């Protein structure tokens, strides 16, 4: 029997994680959200965690009133999130919060030697070396929930010598604007950017898929998670999202993981690994699949991918600057303040304006993130 603390339970991944937890009969020790009080209350009444947390202090106050009859303790803010990550009797901390907020709870869980099922890629992009070093030092585990990284993780099972790996191949759907030119993309609307062809996800990551920044962040995520140099990671456009990623070995064998576009499978594997169990993810019907196609990524018309690789090459806080600037710019785009084409320019501007620090401490990473957000703003 496994117990989980779920950080970010009201978002897309959080809701699907609870479906998996219910199917697997897991005990939920803590649930956290930003400010979706109504949904969090319903989840608490169903799963009966010991602790419920809202990041937003006003929402935490309201949740406390709503849950007054339940005996569930309510906390607020980053302190509450850290408490949820460190709650005793928890086997796995599943981190599905959006953005930089996920970093400190992830470190707190790893310091206790826990498994972190990580759906929050910004954590590894901003502070991957620190996170992996903490896991090694404290006996914690980082298991990916991101579908591409889960696919690679699955293709690496049984690999005893990392030297046998020639390259990791991340697949990318290409998003809603595949095949378009940069000029055509300048004025696309929020609604168009949120229309992902294959996956149903949160707004920030869906916009990241449309700019291809998502794949850039995933390249960095793979570098950190698998401790691979940039040259050993490739991206291939695979419009059908049936192959979720691949590993090429030195003998020219390529292993791939296939499945329906259903996040519940990678969520479940991060919880049950090294075992597999029956679960709620939809099966893949091979006989009714479209033909599988592959194409090179278009970095000229989708320059976010090239920007992410440049940040990866610079290293240090450059990837935190990239990610923080992108989070701010995407927030402004979703709020209708800037156009789609402005996102990449804002990120590039922040990368020019904020100097990168090598081998950063946690404080230096947080400072780089804050400076990047300022540099990318209005
Ligand atoms: Mg992904």
Coordinates of N, CA and C in Angstrom, one line a residue, residues 85-256:
X85 N 4.8 18.4 1.6 CA 5.9 17.6 1.0 C 6.6 16.8 2.0
X86 N 6.6 17.3 3.3 CA 7.4 16.6 4.3 C 6.5 15.8 5.3
X87 N 5.2 15.7 5.1 CA 4.3 15.1 6.0 C 4.7 13.6 6.2
X88 N 4.8 13.2 7.5 CA 5.3 11.8 7.7 C 4.3 10.8 7.3
X89 N 4.8 9.6 7.0 CA 3.9 8.5 6.5 C 3.6 8.7 5.0
X90 N 4.3 9.5 4.3 CA 4.1 9.7 2.9 C 5.2 8.9 2.1
X91 N 4.8 8.1 1.2 CA 5.8 7.4 0.3 C 6.2 8.2 -0.9
X92 N 5.2 8.8 -1.5 CA 5.5 9.5 -2.8 C 4.9 10.9 -2.7
X93 N 5.7 11.9 -3.1 CA 5.2 13.2 -3.3 C 5.0 13.5 -4.8
X94 N 3.8 13.6 -5.2 CA 3.6 13.9 -6.6 C 3.4 15.4 -6.8
X95 N 4.3 16.0 -7.6 CA 4.4 17.4 -7.7 C 3.8 17.8 -9.1
X96 N 2.6 18.4 -9.0 CA 1.9 18.8 -10.3 C 1.5 20.2 -10.2
X97 N 2.3 21.0 -9.4 CA 2.0 22.4 -9.4 C 2.6 23.1 -10.6
X98 N 2.2 24.3 -10.9 CA 2.6 24.9 -12.1 C 3.8 25.9 -11.8
X99 N 4.9 25.7 -12.5 CA 6.0 26.7 -12.4 C 6.9 26.5 -11.3
X100 N 7.6 27.6 -11.0 CA 8.8 27.7 -10.1 C 8.4 27.3 -8.6
X101 N 7.1 27.5 -8.3 CA 6.6 27.2 -7.0 C 6.9 25.7 -6.5
X102 N 7.1 24.8 -7.5 CA 7.4 23.4 -7.2 C 8.7 23.1 -6.7
X103 N 9.7 24.1 -6.8 CA 11.1 23.7 -6.5 C 11.3 23.4 -5.0
X104 N 10.9 24.3 -4.1 CA 11.3 24.1 -2.7 C 10.6 22.8 -2.1
X105 N 9.3 22.6 -2.4 CA 8.7 21.4 -1.9 C 9.4 20.1 -2.5
X106 N 9.9 20.2 -3.7 CA 10.6 19.0 -4.3 C 11.9 18.7 -3.5
X107 N 12.6 19.8 -3.2 CA 13.8 19.7 -2.5 C 13.6 19.1 -1.1
X108 N 12.5 19.6 -0.5 CA 12.1 19.2 0.9 C 11.8 17.7 0.9
X109 N 11.1 17.2 -0.1 CA 10.7 15.8 -0.1 C 12.0 14.9 -0.4
X110 N 12.8 15.4 -1.2 CA 14.1 14.6 -1.6 C 15.0 14.6 -0.4
X111 N 15.0 15.7 0.4 CA 15.9 15.7 1.6 C 15.5 14.6 2.6
X112 N 14.2 14.2 2.6 CA 13.7 13.2 3.4 C 13.8 11.8 2.8
X113 N 14.5 11.8 1.6 CA 14.7 10.5 1.0 C 13.5 9.9 0.3
X114 N 12.6 10.8 0.0 CA 11.3 10.3 -0.6 C 11.4 10.2 -2.1
X115 N 10.4 9.5 -2.7 CA 10.3 9.5 -4.1 C 9.5 10.7 -4.5
X116 N 9.9 11.5 -5.5 CA 9.1 12.6 -6.0 C 8.7 12.2 -7.4
X117 N 7.4 12.1 -7.6 CA 6.9 11.9 -9.0 C 6.7 13.2 -9.6
X118 N 7.5 13.6 -10.5 CA 7.7 15.0 -10.9 C 6.9 15.3 -12.2
X119 N 5.9 16.1 -12.1 CA 5.1 16.5 -13.3 C 5.5 18.0 -13.5
X120 N 6.3 18.6 -12.7 CA 6.6 20.0 -12.7 C 8.0 20.2 -13.4
X121 N 8.0 20.4 -14.7 CA 9.3 20.4 -15.4 C 10.2 21.6 -15.0
X122 N 9.5 22.7 -14.7 CA 10.3 23.9 -14.3 C 11.3 23.7 -13.2
X123 N 10.9 22.8 -12.3 CA 11.8 22.4 -11.2 C 13.2 21.9 -11.7
X124 N 13.2 21.0 -12.7 CA 14.4 20.5 -13.3 C 15.1 21.5 -14.2
X125 N 14.3 22.3 -14.9 CA 14.9 23.2 -15.8 C 15.6 24.3 -15.0
X126 N 15.1 24.8 -13.9 CA 15.7 25.9 -13.2 C 16.8 25.4 -12.3
X127 N 16.6 24.2 -11.7 CA 17.5 23.8 -10.6 C 17.8 22.3 -10.7
X128 N 17.9 21.8 -11.9 CA 18.1 20.4 -12.2 C 19.3 19.8 -11.4
X129 N 20.4 20.5 -11.5 CA 21.6 20.0 -10.9 C 21.5 19.9 -9.4
X130 N 20.9 20.9 -8.8 CA 20.7 20.9 -7.3 C 19.7 19.8 -6.9
X131 N 18.6 19.7 -7.7 CA 17.6 18.7 -7.4 C 18.2 17.3 -7.5
X132 N 19.0 17.0 -8.5 CA 19.5 15.6 -8.7 C 20.6 15.4 -7.7
X133 N 21.3 16.4 -7.3 CA 22.4 16.3 -6.3 C 21.8 16.0 -4.9
X134 N 20.6 16.7 -4.6 CA 19.9 16.5 -3.4 C 19.4 15.0 -3.3
X135 N 18.8 14.6 -4.4 CA 18.3 13.2 -4.5 C 19.4 12.2 -4.2
X136 N 20.6 12.4 -4.8 CA 21.7 11.5 -4.6 C 22.2 11.5 -3.2
X137 N 22.3 12.7 -2.7 CA 22.9 12.9 -1.3 C 21.9 12.3 -0.2
X138 N 20.6 12.4 -0.4 CA 19.7 12.0 0.6 C 18.9 10.7 0.3
X139 N 19.3 10.1 -0.8 CA 18.6 8.8 -1.1 C 17.2 9.0 -1.6
X140 N 16.9 10.1 -2.1 CA 15.6 10.3 -2.7 C 15.6 9.9 -4.2
X141 N 14.4 9.8 -4.8 CA 14.3 9.4 -6.2 C 13.4 10.5 -6.9
X142 N 13.9 10.8 -8.1 CA 13.0 11.6 -9.0 C 12.5 10.8 -10.1
X143 N 11.2 10.6 -10.2 CA 10.7 9.7 -11.3 C 9.8 10.6 -12.1
X144 N 10.0 10.7 -13.4 CA 9.3 11.6 -14.3 C 7.8 11.3 -14.5
X145 N 7.0 12.3 -14.6 CA 5.6 12.1 -15.0 C 5.4 12.7 -16.4
X146 N 6.2 13.6 -16.8 CA 6.1 14.2 -18.2 C 6.2 13.0 -19.1
X147 N 5.3 13.0 -20.1 CA 5.1 11.7 -20.9 C 6.3 11.3 -21.7
X148 N 7.1 12.3 -22.2 CA 8.3 12.0 -23.0 C 9.4 11.4 -22.1
X149 N 9.5 12.0 -20.9 CA 10.5 11.5 -20.0 C 10.2 10.2 -19.3
X150 N 8.9 10.0 -19.2 CA 8.4 8.7 -18.7 C 8.7 7.6 -19.8
X151 N 8.5 8.0 -21.0 CA 8.8 7.1 -22.1 C 10.2 6.7 -22.1
X152 N 11.1 7.7 -22.0 CA 12.6 7.4 -22.0 C 12.9 6.6 -20.7
X153 N 12.3 6.9 -19.6 CA 12.5 6.2 -18.4 C 12.2 4.7 -18.6
X154 N 11.0 4.5 -19.2 CA 10.6 3.1 -19.5 C 11.6 2.4 -20.5
X155 N 12.0 3.1 -21.5 CA 13.0 2.5 -22.5 C 14.4 2.3 -21.8
X156 N 14.6 2.9 -20.7 CA 15.9 2.7 -20.0 C 15.9 1.6 -19.0
X157 N 14.7 1.0 -18.7 CA 14.7 -0.1 -17.8 C 15.5 -1.3 -18.3
X158 N 16.4 -1.8 -17.6 CA 17.2 -2.9 -18.0 C 18.6 -2.4 -18.6
X159 N 18.7 -1.1 -18.8 CA 20.0 -0.6 -19.2 C 20.9 -0.4 -18.0
X160 N 22.0 -1.2 -18.0 CA 22.9 -1.2 -16.9 C 24.1 -0.3 -17.0
X161 N 24.3 0.1 -18.3 CA 25.5 1.0 -18.5 C 25.1 2.2 -19.4
X162 N 25.0 3.3 -18.8 CA 24.6 4.5 -19.5 C 25.5 4.8 -20.7
X163 N 26.7 4.3 -20.7 CA 27.6 4.4 -21.9 C 27.1 3.8 -23.1
X164 N 26.1 2.9 -23.0 CA 25.5 2.2 -24.1 C 24.5 3.1 -24.9
X165 N 24.1 4.2 -24.2 CA 23.1 5.0 -24.9 C 23.8 6.0 -25.9
X166 N 23.3 6.0 -27.1 CA 23.8 6.9 -28.1 C 23.1 8.2 -28.0
X167 N 21.8 8.2 -28.0 CA 21.0 9.4 -27.8 C 19.6 9.2 -27.3
X168 N 19.0 10.2 -26.7 CA 17.6 10.2 -26.3 C 16.9 11.0 -27.4
X169 N 15.7 10.4 -27.8 CA 15.0 11.1 -28.9 C 13.6 11.5 -28.3
X170 N 13.4 12.8 -28.1 CA 12.1 13.3 -27.6 C 11.2 13.5 -28.8
X171 N 10.0 13.0 -28.7 CA 9.0 13.3 -29.8 C 8.3 14.6 -29.4
X172 N 7.8 15.3 -30.4 CA 7.1 16.5 -30.3 C 5.9 16.5 -31.2
X173 N 4.7 16.9 -30.8 CA 3.6 16.9 -31.7 C 3.7 18.0 -32.7
X174 N 4.4 19.1 -32.3 CA 4.5 20.3 -33.2 C 3.4 21.3 -32.8
X175 N 2.5 20.9 -32.0 CA 1.5 21.8 -31.5 C 0.5 22.3 -32.6
X176 N -0.4 23.2 -32.3 CA -1.4 23.6 -33.2 C -0.9 24.4 -34.4
X177 N 0.3 24.9 -34.4 CA 0.8 25.8 -35.5 C 1.9 25.1 -36.3
X178 N 2.0 23.8 -36.3 CA 3.0 23.1 -37.0 C 2.9 23.5 -38.5
X179 N 4.0 23.8 -39.2 CA 4.0 24.1 -40.6 C 3.8 25.6 -40.9
X180 N 3.5 26.4 -39.8 CA 3.3 27.8 -40.1 C 4.6 28.6 -40.0
X181 N 4.6 29.8 -40.7 CA 5.8 30.6 -40.7 C 5.7 31.6 -39.5
X182 N 6.9 32.1 -39.2 CA 6.9 33.1 -38.0 C 6.0 34.3 -38.2
X183 N 5.9 34.8 -39.4 CA 5.1 36.0 -39.7 C 3.6 35.7 -39.4
X184 N 3.2 34.5 -39.8 CA 1.8 34.1 -39.6 C 1.5 33.9 -38.1
X185 N 2.5 33.7 -37.3 CA 2.2 33.4 -35.9 C 2.1 34.6 -35.0
X186 N 2.6 35.8 -35.6 CA 2.6 37.0 -34.8 C 1.3 37.3 -34.0
X187 N 0.2 37.2 -34.8 CA -1.1 37.7 -34.2 C -2.1 36.6 -33.9
X188 N -1.6 35.3 -33.7 CA -2.6 34.3 -33.3 C -3.2 34.6 -32.0
X189 N -4.4 34.1 -31.8 CA -5.2 34.4 -30.5 C -4.9 33.4 -29.4
X190 N -5.2 33.8 -28.2 CA -5.1 32.8 -27.1 C -5.9 31.6 -27.4
X191 N -7.1 31.8 -27.9 CA -8.0 30.6 -28.2 C -7.3 29.6 -29.2
X192 N -6.7 30.2 -30.2 CA -6.0 29.3 -31.2 C -4.8 28.6 -30.6
X193 N -4.1 29.3 -29.7 CA -2.9 28.7 -29.1 C -3.3 27.6 -28.1
X194 N -4.5 27.7 -27.6 CA -4.9 26.7 -26.6 C -5.6 25.5 -27.2
X195 N -5.6 25.5 -28.6 CA -6.2 24.3 -29.3 C -5.2 23.3 -29.6
X196 N -4.8 22.5 -28.6 CA -3.7 21.5 -28.9 C -4.3 20.3 -29.7
X197 N -3.6 19.8 -30.7 CA -4.2 18.7 -31.5 C -4.4 17.4 -30.7
X198 N -3.5 17.0 -29.8 CA -3.6 15.7 -29.2 C -3.8 15.6 -27.7
X199 N -3.3 16.6 -27.0 CA -3.3 16.4 -25.5 C -4.2 17.5 -24.9
X200 N -4.9 17.1 -23.8 CA -5.6 18.1 -23.1 C -4.8 18.4 -21.8
X201 N -4.3 19.7 -21.7 CA -3.4 20.1 -20.6 C -3.8 21.4 -20.1
X202 N -3.0 21.9 -19.1 CA -3.2 23.2 -18.6 C -2.9 24.3 -19.6
X203 N -3.3 25.5 -19.3 CA -3.1 26.6 -20.3 C -1.6 27.0 -20.5
X204 N -0.8 27.0 -19.5 CA 0.6 27.4 -19.6 C 1.3 26.4 -20.5
X205 N 1.2 25.2 -20.2 CA 1.9 24.2 -21.0 C 1.4 24.1 -22.4
X206 N 0.1 24.3 -22.6 CA -0.4 24.3 -24.0 C 0.1 25.4 -24.8
X207 N 0.3 26.6 -24.2 CA 0.9 27.7 -25.0 C 2.4 27.4 -25.2
X208 N 3.0 26.8 -24.2 CA 4.4 26.3 -24.4 C 4.5 25.3 -25.6
X209 N 3.5 24.5 -25.8 CA 3.6 23.6 -26.9 C 3.4 24.3 -28.2
X210 N 2.6 25.3 -28.2 CA 2.4 26.1 -29.4 C 3.6 26.9 -29.8
X211 N 4.4 27.4 -28.9 CA 5.6 28.1 -29.2 C 6.8 27.1 -29.4
X212 N 6.6 25.8 -29.0 CA 7.7 24.8 -28.9 C 8.6 25.0 -27.8
X213 N 8.4 26.1 -26.9 CA 9.2 26.2 -25.7 C 9.1 25.0 -24.9
X214 N 7.9 24.3 -24.9 CA 7.7 23.1 -24.1 C 8.8 22.1 -24.4
X215 N 9.1 21.9 -25.7 CA 10.1 20.9 -26.1 C 11.5 21.4 -25.7
X216 N 11.7 22.7 -25.8 CA 13.0 23.2 -25.3 C 13.2 22.9 -23.9
X217 N 12.2 23.2 -23.0 CA 12.2 22.9 -21.6 C 12.4 21.4 -21.4
X218 N 11.8 20.6 -22.2 CA 11.9 19.2 -22.1 C 13.3 18.6 -22.4
X219 N 14.0 19.3 -23.4 CA 15.4 18.9 -23.7 C 16.2 19.2 -22.4
X220 N 16.1 20.3 -21.8 CA 16.8 20.6 -20.6 C 16.5 19.6 -19.4
X221 N 15.1 19.4 -19.3 CA 14.7 18.4 -18.3 C 15.3 17.0 -18.5
X222 N 15.4 16.6 -19.8 CA 16.1 15.3 -20.1 C 17.6 15.3 -19.7
X223 N 18.2 16.4 -20.0 CA 19.6 16.5 -19.7 C 19.9 16.3 -18.2
X224 N 19.0 17.0 -17.4 CA 19.2 16.9 -16.0 C 18.8 15.5 -15.4
X225 N 17.7 15.1 -15.8 CA 17.1 13.8 -15.3 C 18.1 12.6 -15.6
X226 N 18.6 12.6 -16.8 CA 19.4 11.5 -17.3 C 20.9 11.8 -17.4
X227 N 21.2 13.0 -16.9 CA 22.6 13.4 -16.9 C 23.3 13.1 -18.2
X228 N 22.7 13.7 -19.3 CA 23.2 13.6 -20.6 C 23.6 15.0 -21.2
X229 N 24.6 15.0 -22.0 CA 24.9 16.3 -22.6 C 23.9 16.7 -23.7
X230 N 23.8 17.9 -24.0 CA 22.8 18.4 -25.0 C 23.0 17.7 -26.4
X231 N 24.2 17.4 -26.8 CA 24.4 16.7 -28.1 C 23.8 15.3 -28.1
X232 N 23.5 14.7 -27.0 CA 23.0 13.4 -27.0 C 21.4 13.4 -26.9
X233 N 20.8 14.6 -27.1 CA 19.4 14.6 -27.0 C 18.8 15.2 -28.3
X234 N 18.0 14.5 -29.0 CA 17.4 15.0 -30.3 C 15.9 15.2 -30.1
X235 N 15.4 16.0 -31.0 CA 13.9 16.2 -31.0 C 13.4 15.8 -32.4
X236 N 12.3 15.1 -32.4 CA 11.7 14.7 -33.7 C 10.2 15.1 -33.7
X237 N 9.7 15.7 -34.7 CA 8.3 16.0 -34.8 C 7.6 14.7 -35.2
X238 N 6.6 14.3 -34.3 CA 5.8 13.1 -34.5 C 4.4 13.6 -34.2
X239 N 3.7 13.9 -35.3 CA 2.4 14.6 -35.2 C 1.3 13.8 -34.4
X240 N 1.5 12.5 -34.5 CA 0.4 11.6 -34.0 C 0.4 11.4 -32.5
X241 N 1.5 11.8 -31.8 CA 1.7 11.6 -30.4 C 1.3 10.1 -29.9
X242 N 1.8 9.2 -30.7 CA 1.6 7.8 -30.3 C 2.9 7.2 -29.7
X243 N 4.0 7.5 -30.4 CA 5.3 7.2 -29.8 C 5.7 8.4 -28.8
X244 N 5.9 8.1 -27.5 CA 6.0 9.2 -26.6 C 7.5 9.6 -26.4
X245 N 8.4 8.8 -26.9 CA 9.9 9.2 -27.0 C 10.6 7.9 -27.2
X246 N 11.9 8.0 -27.5 CA 12.7 6.8 -27.8 C 14.1 6.9 -27.3
X247 N 14.8 5.8 -27.1 CA 16.2 5.7 -26.8 C 16.9 5.0 -27.9
X248 N 18.0 5.6 -28.4 CA 18.8 4.9 -29.4 C 20.1 4.4 -28.7
X249 N 20.4 3.1 -28.8 CA 21.6 2.5 -28.2 C 22.7 2.4 -29.2
X250 N 23.9 2.1 -28.7 CA 25.1 2.1 -29.5 C 25.1 1.0 -30.5
X251 N 24.3 0.0 -30.4 CA 24.2 -1.1 -31.4 C 23.2 -0.8 -32.5
X252 N 22.7 0.5 -32.5 CA 21.7 1.0 -33.4 C 20.2 0.5 -33.1
X253 N 20.0 -0.2 -32.0 CA 18.7 -0.5 -31.6 C 18.0 0.7 -31.1
X254 N 16.8 0.9 -31.5 CA 16.0 2.0 -30.9 C 14.8 1.5 -30.2
X255 N 14.7 1.8 -28.9 CA 13.5 1.4 -28.2 C 12.5 2.5 -28.0
X256 N 11.2 2.3 -28.2 CA 10.2 3.3 -28.1 C 9.1 2.9 -27.2

